[in-house]
Coordinates of C-alpha atoms in Angstrom, one line a residue:
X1 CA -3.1 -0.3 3.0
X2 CA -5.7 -3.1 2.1
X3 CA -5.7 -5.6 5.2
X4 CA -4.4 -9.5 4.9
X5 CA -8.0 -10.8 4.3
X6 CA -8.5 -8.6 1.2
X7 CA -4.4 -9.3 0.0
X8 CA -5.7 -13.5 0.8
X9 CA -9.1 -12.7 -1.4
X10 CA -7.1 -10.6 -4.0
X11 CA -4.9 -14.0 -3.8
X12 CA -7.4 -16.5 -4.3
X13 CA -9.4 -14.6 -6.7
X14 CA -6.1 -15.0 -9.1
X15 CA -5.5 -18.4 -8.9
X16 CA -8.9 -18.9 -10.2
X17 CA -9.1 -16.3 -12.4
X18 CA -6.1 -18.2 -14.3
X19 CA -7.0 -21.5 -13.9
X20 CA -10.6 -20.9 -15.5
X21 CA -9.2 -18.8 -18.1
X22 CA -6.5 -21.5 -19.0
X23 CA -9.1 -23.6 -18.9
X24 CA -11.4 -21.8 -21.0
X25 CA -8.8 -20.9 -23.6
X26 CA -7.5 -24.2 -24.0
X27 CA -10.8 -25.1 -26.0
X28 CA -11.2 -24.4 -29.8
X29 CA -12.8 -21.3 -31.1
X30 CA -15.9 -22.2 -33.1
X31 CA -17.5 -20.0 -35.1
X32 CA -20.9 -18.6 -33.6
X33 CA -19.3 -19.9 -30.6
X34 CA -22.6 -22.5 -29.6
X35 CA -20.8 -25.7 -29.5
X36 CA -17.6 -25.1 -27.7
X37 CA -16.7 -27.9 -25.4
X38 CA -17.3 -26.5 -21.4
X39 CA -18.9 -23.0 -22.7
X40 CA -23.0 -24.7 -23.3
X41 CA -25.7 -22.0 -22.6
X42 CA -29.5 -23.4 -22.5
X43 CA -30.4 -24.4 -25.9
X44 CA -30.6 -22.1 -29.1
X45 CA -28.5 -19.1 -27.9
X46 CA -25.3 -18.0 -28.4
X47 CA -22.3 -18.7 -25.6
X48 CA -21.0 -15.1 -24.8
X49 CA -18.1 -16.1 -22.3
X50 CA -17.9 -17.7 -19.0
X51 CA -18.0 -16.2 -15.2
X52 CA -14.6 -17.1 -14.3
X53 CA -14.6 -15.4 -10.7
X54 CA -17.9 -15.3 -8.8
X55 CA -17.3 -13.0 -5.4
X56 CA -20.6 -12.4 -3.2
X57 CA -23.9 -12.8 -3.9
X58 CA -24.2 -12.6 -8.1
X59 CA -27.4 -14.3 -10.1
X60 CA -28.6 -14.4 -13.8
X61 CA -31.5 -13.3 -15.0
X62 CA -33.1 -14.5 -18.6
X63 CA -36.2 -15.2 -20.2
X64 CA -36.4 -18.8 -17.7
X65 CA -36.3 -16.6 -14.5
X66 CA -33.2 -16.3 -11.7
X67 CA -30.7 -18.5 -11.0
X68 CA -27.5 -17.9 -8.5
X69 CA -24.5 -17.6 -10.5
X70 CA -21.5 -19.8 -9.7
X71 CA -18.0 -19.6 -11.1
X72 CA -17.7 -21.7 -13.9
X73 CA -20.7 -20.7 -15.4
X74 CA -21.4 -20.0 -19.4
X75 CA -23.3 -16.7 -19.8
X76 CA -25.0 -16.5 -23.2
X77 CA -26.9 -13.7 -24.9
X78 CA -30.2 -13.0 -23.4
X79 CA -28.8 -13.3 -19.7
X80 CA -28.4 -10.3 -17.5
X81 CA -25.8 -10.4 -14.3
X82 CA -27.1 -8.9 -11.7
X83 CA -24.5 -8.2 -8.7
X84 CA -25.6 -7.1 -4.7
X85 CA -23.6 -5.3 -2.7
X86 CA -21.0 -7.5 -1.8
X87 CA -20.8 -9.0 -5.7
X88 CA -18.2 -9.4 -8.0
X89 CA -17.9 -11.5 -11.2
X90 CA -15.2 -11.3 -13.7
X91 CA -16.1 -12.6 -17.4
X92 CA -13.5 -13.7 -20.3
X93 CA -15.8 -13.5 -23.1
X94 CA -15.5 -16.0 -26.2
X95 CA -13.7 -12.9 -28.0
X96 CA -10.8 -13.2 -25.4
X97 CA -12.0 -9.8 -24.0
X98 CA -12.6 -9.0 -20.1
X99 CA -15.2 -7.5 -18.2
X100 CA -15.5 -7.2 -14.4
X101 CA -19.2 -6.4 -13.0
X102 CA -18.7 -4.7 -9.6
X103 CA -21.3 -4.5 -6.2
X104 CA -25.2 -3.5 -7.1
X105 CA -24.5 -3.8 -11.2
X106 CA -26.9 -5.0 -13.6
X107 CA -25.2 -6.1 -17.3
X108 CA -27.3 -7.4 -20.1
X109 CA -26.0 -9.7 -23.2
X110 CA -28.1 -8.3 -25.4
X111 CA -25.8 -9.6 -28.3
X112 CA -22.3 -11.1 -29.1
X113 CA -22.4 -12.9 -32.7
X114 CA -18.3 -13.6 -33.1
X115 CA -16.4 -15.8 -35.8
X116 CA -13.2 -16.6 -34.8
X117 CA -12.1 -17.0 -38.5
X118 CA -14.0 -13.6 -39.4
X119 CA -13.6 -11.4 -36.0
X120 CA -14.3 -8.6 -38.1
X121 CA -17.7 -9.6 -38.7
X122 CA -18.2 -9.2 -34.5
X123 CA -21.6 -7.6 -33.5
X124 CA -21.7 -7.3 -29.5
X125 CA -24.6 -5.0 -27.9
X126 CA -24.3 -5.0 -24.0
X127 CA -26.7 -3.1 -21.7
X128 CA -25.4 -1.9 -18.1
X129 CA -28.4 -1.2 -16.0
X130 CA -27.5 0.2 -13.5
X131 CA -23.8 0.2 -11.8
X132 CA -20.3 0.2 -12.7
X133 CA -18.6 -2.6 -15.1
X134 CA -14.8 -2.5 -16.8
X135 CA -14.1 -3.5 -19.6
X136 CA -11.4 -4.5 -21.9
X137 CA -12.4 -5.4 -25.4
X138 CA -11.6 -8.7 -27.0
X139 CA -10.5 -9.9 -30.8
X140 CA -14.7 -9.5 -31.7
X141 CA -14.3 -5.7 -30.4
X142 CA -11.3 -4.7 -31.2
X143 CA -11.3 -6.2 -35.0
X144 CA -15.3 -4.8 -35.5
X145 CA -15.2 -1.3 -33.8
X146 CA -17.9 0.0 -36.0
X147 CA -20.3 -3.6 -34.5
X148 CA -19.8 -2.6 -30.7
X149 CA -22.3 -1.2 -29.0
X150 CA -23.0 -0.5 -25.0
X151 CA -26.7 1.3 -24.1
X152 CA -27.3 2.8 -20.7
X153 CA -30.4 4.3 -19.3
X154 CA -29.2 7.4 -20.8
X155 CA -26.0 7.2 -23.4
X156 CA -24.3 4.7 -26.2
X157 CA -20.7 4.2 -26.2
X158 CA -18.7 2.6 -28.8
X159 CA -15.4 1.5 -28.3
X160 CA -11.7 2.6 -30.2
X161 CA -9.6 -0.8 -28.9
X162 CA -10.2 -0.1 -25.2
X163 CA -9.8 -0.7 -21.6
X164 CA -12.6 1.4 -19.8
X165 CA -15.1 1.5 -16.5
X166 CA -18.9 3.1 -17.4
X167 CA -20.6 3.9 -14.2
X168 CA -24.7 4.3 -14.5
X169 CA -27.6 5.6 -12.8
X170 CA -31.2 6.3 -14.7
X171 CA -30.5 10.1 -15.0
X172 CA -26.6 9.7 -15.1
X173 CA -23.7 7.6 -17.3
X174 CA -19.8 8.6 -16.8
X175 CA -17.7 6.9 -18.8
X176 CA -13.3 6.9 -18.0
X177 CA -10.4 5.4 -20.3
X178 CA -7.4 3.3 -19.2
X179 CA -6.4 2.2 -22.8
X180 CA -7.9 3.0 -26.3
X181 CA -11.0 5.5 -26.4
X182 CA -14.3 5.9 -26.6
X183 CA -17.2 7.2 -28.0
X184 CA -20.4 8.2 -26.1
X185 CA -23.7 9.9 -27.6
X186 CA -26.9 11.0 -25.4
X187 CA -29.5 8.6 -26.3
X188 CA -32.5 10.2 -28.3
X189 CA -32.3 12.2 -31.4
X190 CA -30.5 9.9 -34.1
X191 CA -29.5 7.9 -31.2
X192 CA -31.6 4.8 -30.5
X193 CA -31.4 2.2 -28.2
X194 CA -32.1 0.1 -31.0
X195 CA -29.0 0.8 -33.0
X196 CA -26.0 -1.3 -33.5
X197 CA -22.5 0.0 -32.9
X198 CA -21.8 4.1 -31.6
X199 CA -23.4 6.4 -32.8
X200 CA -21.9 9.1 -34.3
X201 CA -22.4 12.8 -35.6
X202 CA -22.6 16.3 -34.3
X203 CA -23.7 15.2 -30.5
X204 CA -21.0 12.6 -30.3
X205 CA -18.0 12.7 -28.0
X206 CA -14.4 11.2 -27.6
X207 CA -12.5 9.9 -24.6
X208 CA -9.0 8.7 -25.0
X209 CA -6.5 7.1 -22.6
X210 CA -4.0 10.3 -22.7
X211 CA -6.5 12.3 -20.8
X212 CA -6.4 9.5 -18.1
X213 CA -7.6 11.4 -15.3
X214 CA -11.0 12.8 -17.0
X215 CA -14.3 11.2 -17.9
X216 CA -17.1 12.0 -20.1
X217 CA -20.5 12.1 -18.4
X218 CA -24.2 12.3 -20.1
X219 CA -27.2 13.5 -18.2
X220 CA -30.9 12.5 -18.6
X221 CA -31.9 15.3 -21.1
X222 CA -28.5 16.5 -22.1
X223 CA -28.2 17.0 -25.8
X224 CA -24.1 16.5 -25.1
X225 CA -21.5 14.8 -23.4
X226 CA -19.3 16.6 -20.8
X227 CA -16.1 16.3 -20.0
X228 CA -15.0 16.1 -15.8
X229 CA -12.2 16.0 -13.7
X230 CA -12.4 12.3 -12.3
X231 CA -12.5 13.9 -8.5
X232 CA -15.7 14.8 -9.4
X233 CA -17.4 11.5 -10.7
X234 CA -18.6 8.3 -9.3
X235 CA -15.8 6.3 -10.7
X236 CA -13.1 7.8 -8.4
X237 CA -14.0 6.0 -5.1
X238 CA -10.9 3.7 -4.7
X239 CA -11.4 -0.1 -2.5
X240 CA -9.2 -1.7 -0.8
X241 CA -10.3 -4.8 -3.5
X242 CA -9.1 -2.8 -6.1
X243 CA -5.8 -5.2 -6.7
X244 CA -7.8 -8.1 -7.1
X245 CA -9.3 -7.2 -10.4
X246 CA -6.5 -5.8 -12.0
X247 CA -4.4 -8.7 -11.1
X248 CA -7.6 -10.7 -12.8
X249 CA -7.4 -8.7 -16.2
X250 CA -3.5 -9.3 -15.8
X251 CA -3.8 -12.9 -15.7
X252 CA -6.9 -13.0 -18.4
X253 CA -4.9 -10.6 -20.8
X254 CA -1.9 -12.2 -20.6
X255 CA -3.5 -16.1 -20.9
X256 CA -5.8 -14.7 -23.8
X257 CA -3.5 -12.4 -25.8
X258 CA -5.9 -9.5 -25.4
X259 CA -4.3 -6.3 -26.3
X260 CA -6.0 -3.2 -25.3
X261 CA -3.6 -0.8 -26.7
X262 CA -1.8 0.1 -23.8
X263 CA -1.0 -2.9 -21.0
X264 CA -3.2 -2.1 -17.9
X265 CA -0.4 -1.9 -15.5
X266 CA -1.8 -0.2 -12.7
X267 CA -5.2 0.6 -12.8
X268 CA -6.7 4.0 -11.3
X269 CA -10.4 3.2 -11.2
X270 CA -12.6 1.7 -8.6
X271 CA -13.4 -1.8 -7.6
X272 CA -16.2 -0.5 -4.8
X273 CA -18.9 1.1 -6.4
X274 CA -20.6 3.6 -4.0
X275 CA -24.3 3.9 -3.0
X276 CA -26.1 5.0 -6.0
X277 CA -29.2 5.7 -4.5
X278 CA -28.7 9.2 -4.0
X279 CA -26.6 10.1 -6.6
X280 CA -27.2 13.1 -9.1
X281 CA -25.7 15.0 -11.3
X282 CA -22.1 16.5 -11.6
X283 CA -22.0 19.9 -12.5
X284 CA -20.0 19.9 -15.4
X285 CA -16.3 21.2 -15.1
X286 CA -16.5 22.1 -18.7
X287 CA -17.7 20.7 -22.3
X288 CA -16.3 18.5 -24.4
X289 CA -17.0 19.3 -28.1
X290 CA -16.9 16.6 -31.0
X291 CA -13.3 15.5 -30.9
X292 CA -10.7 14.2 -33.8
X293 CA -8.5 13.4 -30.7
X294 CA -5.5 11.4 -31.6
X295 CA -3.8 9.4 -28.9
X296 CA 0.4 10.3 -28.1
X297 CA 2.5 7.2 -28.5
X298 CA 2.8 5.8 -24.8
X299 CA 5.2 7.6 -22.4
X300 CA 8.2 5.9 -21.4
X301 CA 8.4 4.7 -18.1
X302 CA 11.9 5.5 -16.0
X303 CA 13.4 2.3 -15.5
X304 CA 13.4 0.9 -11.5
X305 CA 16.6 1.3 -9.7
X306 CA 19.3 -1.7 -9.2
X307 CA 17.2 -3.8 -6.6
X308 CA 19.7 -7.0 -7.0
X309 CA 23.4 -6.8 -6.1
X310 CA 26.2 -9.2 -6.1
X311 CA 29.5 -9.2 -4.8
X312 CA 33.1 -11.7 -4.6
X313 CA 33.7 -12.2 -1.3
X314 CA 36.7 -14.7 -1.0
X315 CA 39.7 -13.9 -2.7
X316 CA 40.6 -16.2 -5.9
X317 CA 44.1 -16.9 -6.0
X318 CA 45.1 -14.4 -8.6
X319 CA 42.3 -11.9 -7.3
X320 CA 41.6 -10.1 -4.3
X321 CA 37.7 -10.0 -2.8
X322 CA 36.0 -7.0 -4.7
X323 CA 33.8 -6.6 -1.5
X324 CA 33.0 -7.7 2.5
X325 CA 30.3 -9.5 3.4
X326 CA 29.1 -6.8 5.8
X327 CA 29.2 -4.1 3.5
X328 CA 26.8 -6.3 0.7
X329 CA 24.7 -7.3 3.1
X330 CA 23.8 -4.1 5.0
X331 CA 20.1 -3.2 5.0
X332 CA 19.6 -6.4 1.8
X333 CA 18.7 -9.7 2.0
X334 CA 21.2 -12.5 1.7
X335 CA 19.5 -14.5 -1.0
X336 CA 22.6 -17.0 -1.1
X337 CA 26.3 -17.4 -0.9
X338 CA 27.8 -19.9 -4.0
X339 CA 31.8 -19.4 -3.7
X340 CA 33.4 -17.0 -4.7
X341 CA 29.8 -14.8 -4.9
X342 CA 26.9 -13.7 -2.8
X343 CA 23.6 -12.5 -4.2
X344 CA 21.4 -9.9 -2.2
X345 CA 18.6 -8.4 -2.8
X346 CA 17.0 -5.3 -1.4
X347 CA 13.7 -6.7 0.4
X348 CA 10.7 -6.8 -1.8
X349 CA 7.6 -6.5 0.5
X350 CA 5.3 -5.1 -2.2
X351 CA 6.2 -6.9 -5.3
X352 CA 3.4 -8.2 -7.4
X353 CA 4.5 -11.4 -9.7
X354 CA 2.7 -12.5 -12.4
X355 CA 0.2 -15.3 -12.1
X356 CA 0.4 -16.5 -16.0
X357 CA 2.6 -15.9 -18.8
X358 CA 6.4 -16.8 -19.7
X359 CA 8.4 -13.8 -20.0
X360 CA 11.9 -13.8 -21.7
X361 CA 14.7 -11.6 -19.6
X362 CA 17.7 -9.6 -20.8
X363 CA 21.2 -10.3 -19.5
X364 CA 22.1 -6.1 -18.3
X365 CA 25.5 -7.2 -16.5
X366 CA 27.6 -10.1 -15.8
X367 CA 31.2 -11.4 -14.1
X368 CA 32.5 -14.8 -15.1
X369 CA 35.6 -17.0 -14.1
X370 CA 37.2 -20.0 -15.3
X371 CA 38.9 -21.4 -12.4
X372 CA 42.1 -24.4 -12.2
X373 CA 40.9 -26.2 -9.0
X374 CA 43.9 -27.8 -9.0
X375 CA 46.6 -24.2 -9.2
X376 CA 43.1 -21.8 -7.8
X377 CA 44.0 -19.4 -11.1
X378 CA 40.9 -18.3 -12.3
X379 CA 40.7 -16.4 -16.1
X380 CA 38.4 -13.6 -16.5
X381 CA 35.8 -15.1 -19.0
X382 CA 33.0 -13.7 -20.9
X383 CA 29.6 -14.1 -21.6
X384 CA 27.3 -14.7 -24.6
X385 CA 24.1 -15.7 -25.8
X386 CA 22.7 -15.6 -22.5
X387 CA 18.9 -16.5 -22.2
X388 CA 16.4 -16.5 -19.0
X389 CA 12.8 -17.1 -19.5
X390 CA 10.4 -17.7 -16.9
X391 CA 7.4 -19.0 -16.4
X392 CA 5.1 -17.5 -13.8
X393 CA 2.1 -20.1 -14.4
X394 CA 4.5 -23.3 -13.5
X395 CA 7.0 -21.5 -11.6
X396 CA 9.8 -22.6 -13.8
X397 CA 12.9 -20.8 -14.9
X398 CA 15.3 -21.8 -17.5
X399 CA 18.5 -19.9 -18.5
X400 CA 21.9 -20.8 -20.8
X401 CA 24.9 -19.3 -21.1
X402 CA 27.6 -19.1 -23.6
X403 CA 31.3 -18.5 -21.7
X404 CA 34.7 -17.9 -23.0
X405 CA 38.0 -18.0 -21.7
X406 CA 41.2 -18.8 -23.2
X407 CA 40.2 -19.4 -26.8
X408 CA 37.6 -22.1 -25.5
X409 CA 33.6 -21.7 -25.5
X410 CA 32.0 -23.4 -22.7
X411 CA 28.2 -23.4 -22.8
X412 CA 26.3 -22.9 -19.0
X413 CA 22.6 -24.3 -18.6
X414 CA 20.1 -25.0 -15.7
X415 CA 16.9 -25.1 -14.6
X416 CA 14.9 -25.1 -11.8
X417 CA 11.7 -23.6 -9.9
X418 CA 10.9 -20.2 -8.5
X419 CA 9.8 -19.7 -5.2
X420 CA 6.5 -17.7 -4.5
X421 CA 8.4 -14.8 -2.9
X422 CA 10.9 -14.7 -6.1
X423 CA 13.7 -16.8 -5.6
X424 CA 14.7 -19.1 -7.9
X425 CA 16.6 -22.5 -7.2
X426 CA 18.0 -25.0 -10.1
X427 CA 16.8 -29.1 -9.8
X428 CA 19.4 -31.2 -8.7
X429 CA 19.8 -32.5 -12.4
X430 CA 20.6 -29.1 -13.5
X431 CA 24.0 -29.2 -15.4
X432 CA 24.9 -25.6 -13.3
X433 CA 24.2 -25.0 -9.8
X434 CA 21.9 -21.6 -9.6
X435 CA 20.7 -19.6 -7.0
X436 CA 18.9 -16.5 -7.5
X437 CA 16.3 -13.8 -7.1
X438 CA 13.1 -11.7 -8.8
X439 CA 13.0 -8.2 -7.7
X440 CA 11.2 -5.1 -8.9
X441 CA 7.5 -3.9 -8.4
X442 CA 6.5 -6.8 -11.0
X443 CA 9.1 -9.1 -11.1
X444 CA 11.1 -7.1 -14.1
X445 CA 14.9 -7.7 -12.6
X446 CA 16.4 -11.4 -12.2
X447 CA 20.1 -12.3 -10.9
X448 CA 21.8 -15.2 -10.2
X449 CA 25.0 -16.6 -9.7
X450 CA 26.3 -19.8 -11.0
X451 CA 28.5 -22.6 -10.9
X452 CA 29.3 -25.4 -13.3
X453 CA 32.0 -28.1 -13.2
X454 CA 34.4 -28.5 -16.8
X455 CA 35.6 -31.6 -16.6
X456 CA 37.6 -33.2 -13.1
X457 CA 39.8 -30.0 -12.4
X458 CA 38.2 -27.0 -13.7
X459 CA 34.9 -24.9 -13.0
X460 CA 32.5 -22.1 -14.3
X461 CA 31.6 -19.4 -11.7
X462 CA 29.6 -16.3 -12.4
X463 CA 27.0 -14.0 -11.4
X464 CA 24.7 -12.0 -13.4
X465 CA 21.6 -9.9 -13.9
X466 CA 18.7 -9.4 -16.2
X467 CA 15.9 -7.2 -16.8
X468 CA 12.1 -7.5 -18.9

């Protein structure tokens, strides 16, 4: 369980992740990316993205010598981040991609010529050093697979539209796939350092993201790329930081539109690189031949159980209560009582909202009534054209409602803010009165109930809930 200092680091490092992104991809993309407003690199080079998170001790190196690197700062081609052992920097790049250098890494810009109007004609060459880095490819990579290149002291990978983490010694590269594939080659042979894009042909290899739990590994003077179990690679050491930085390609995937292939929901790779100082080589589990691997579609996920529950606790004069307040509330959490409802919630110590993004959510269930203040009859109504949409960056929430009962149409709307432990409240200029919750491990169910005056004798009650 990572402690409360890492959960306040993961915490802090995503509100600044998505501000500097936000900020970042507010600007226009210009083509060469050199003159973009808040991205300058020193004079005559090429702007390749911008340090949005600096954790630790981090510098860059270039052709004018060492500086400290500072969040904030433009990183252009020609500089090399070089991470200690407490480091961390996470990079959006000017091709909306991310990459996250982790402790004692060394990543060169050796190239990254993008056109926002032509991302096809992308040419990126990166160099890790030495370390571990993730990556998830931008527009430039995705749209130009055949222009991507990453060298190590010992391999070349190319990318297939990918979310992957490279770990690298001199005598030893290991490569795993979250989203997309790969392609890795032993350097030498037809294989150069000097090339642009992978390199292909008979000593090539292929990783892809449906064999999740293996990794493709080179060794100084290996003609071949073998293929591993992850238990027996660098990349499995798990750290207690490890939330952090996928909560940082959350926020920069969802502000930049970056689309991997398959979302990076929950990440299995490492944020902690171990000591590489002693490290050698894996003894292969078993080779990996030249693949024409095609990836499954994506599986589909079982949907979470019911984690928001309401019930009508006073009786309605034509309508007897459909439940006690005791039994509703045992073992939830009362999130609100708005007559004749109550909304609980089972308690949601590990959910994870999102830090960016609006989402739109589907109405799953509802119960409506018009009720005669006057006589206390209430008429079964219901519900149509329902909308809720979110929006995690501003903690907003919007909804509407279309209700009928007796031949008439009535239409339901509110707004209001959501609370950072997922409840959501309507402004007091709100046409209906709201009160509701998020649940779920990301915030994918919403319910509320409601309340809206019709006129000076009659009102709209109702509880619902939705799902993403």
């Amino acid at each position: 369980m990572p402690s409360t200092t890492m959960r306040g680091l993961a915490a802090i490092v995503l509100s600044v992740v998505c501000a500097a992104v936000a900020a970042q991809t507010s600007q226009p993309e210009q083509k060469g990316q050199r003159d973009e407003p808040g991205l300058h690199a020193h004079e005559g080079t090429a702007v390749a993205g911008k340090a949005v998170v600096v954790v630790g001790h981090a510098s860059v190196v270039n052709a004018r010598g060492e500086r400290a690197l500072a969040s904030g700062a433009s990183l252009a081609v020609g500089d090399t981040i070089e991470t200690r052992t407490d480091g961390y920097v996470y990079v959006t790049t000017v091709d909306h991609g991310f990459i996250s250098v982790r402790p004692n890494s060394s990543l060169g810009i050796e190239r990254y010529d993008y056109d926002a109007n032509a991302p096809e004609r992308t040419i990126i060459k990166l160099v890790l050093n030495r370390g571990v880095v993730r990556e998830i490819s931008g527009k430039g990579a995705q749209a130009a697979r055949e222009h991507y290149r990453m060298n190590t002291p010992v391999a070349a990978l190319g990318v297939r539209g990918t979310d992957f983490t490279v770990f690298t010694t001199n005598n030893i590269t290991s490569a795993s796939v979250r989203s997309g594939g790969i392609v890795m080659t032993p350097l030498g042979g037809g294989c150069a350092t000097s090339g642009s894009g992978p390199c292909e042909g008979a000593n090539a290899a292929q990783l892809f993201a449906d064999l999740s739990d293996k990794a493709l590994q080179v060794t100084r003077g290996g003609t071949h790329p073998v293929l591993l179990d992850m238990r027996l690679t660098p990349l499995t050491t798990e750290g207690a930081g490890q939330k952090a930085e996928d909560s940082a390609a959350h926020a920069s995937a969802a502000i930049t539109h970056v689309d991997p292939g398959v979302a990076p929901v929950e990440l299995a790779l490492p944020l902690n690189q171990p000591d590489t100082s002693s490290s050698t080589p894996q003894t292969p589990a078993s080779p990996s031949s030249p693949a024409n691997t095609i990836t499954p579609p994506a599986q589909t996920q079982p949907p979470e159980t019911q984690q928001i529950f309401w019930g009508r606790f006073t009786p309605l004069a034509n309508l007897p209560a459909n439940t006690t307040l005791a039994d509703l509330e045992q073992g939830k959490e009362s999130i609100g009582y708005l007559n004749p409802f109550e909304l609980v919630r089972i308690p949601q110590p590990d959910m994870v909202m999102p830090q960016q993004g609006a989402f739109n959510f589907s109405l799953t269930r509802s119960e409506a009534y018009l009720i005669n203040n006057s006589t206390g009859i209430a008429t079964a109504a219901t519900i149509g054209n329902a909308a809720l949409a979110i929006d995690f960056g501003t903690r907003q929430f919007t909804t509407s409602l279309q209700m009928s009962a007796n031949g008439t149409s009535y239409n339901v709307r509110s707004f209001g803010t959501v609370s950072n432990d997922g409840k959501l409240q309507s402004d007091f200029a709100a046409p209906a009165f709201v009160i509701g919750a998020l649940a779920g491990k990301n915030a994918t169910q919403a319910g509320y109930i409601f309340n809206q005056a019709v006129g000076t004798s009659q009102q709209i009650s109702g509880a619902t809930l939705w799902s993403r």
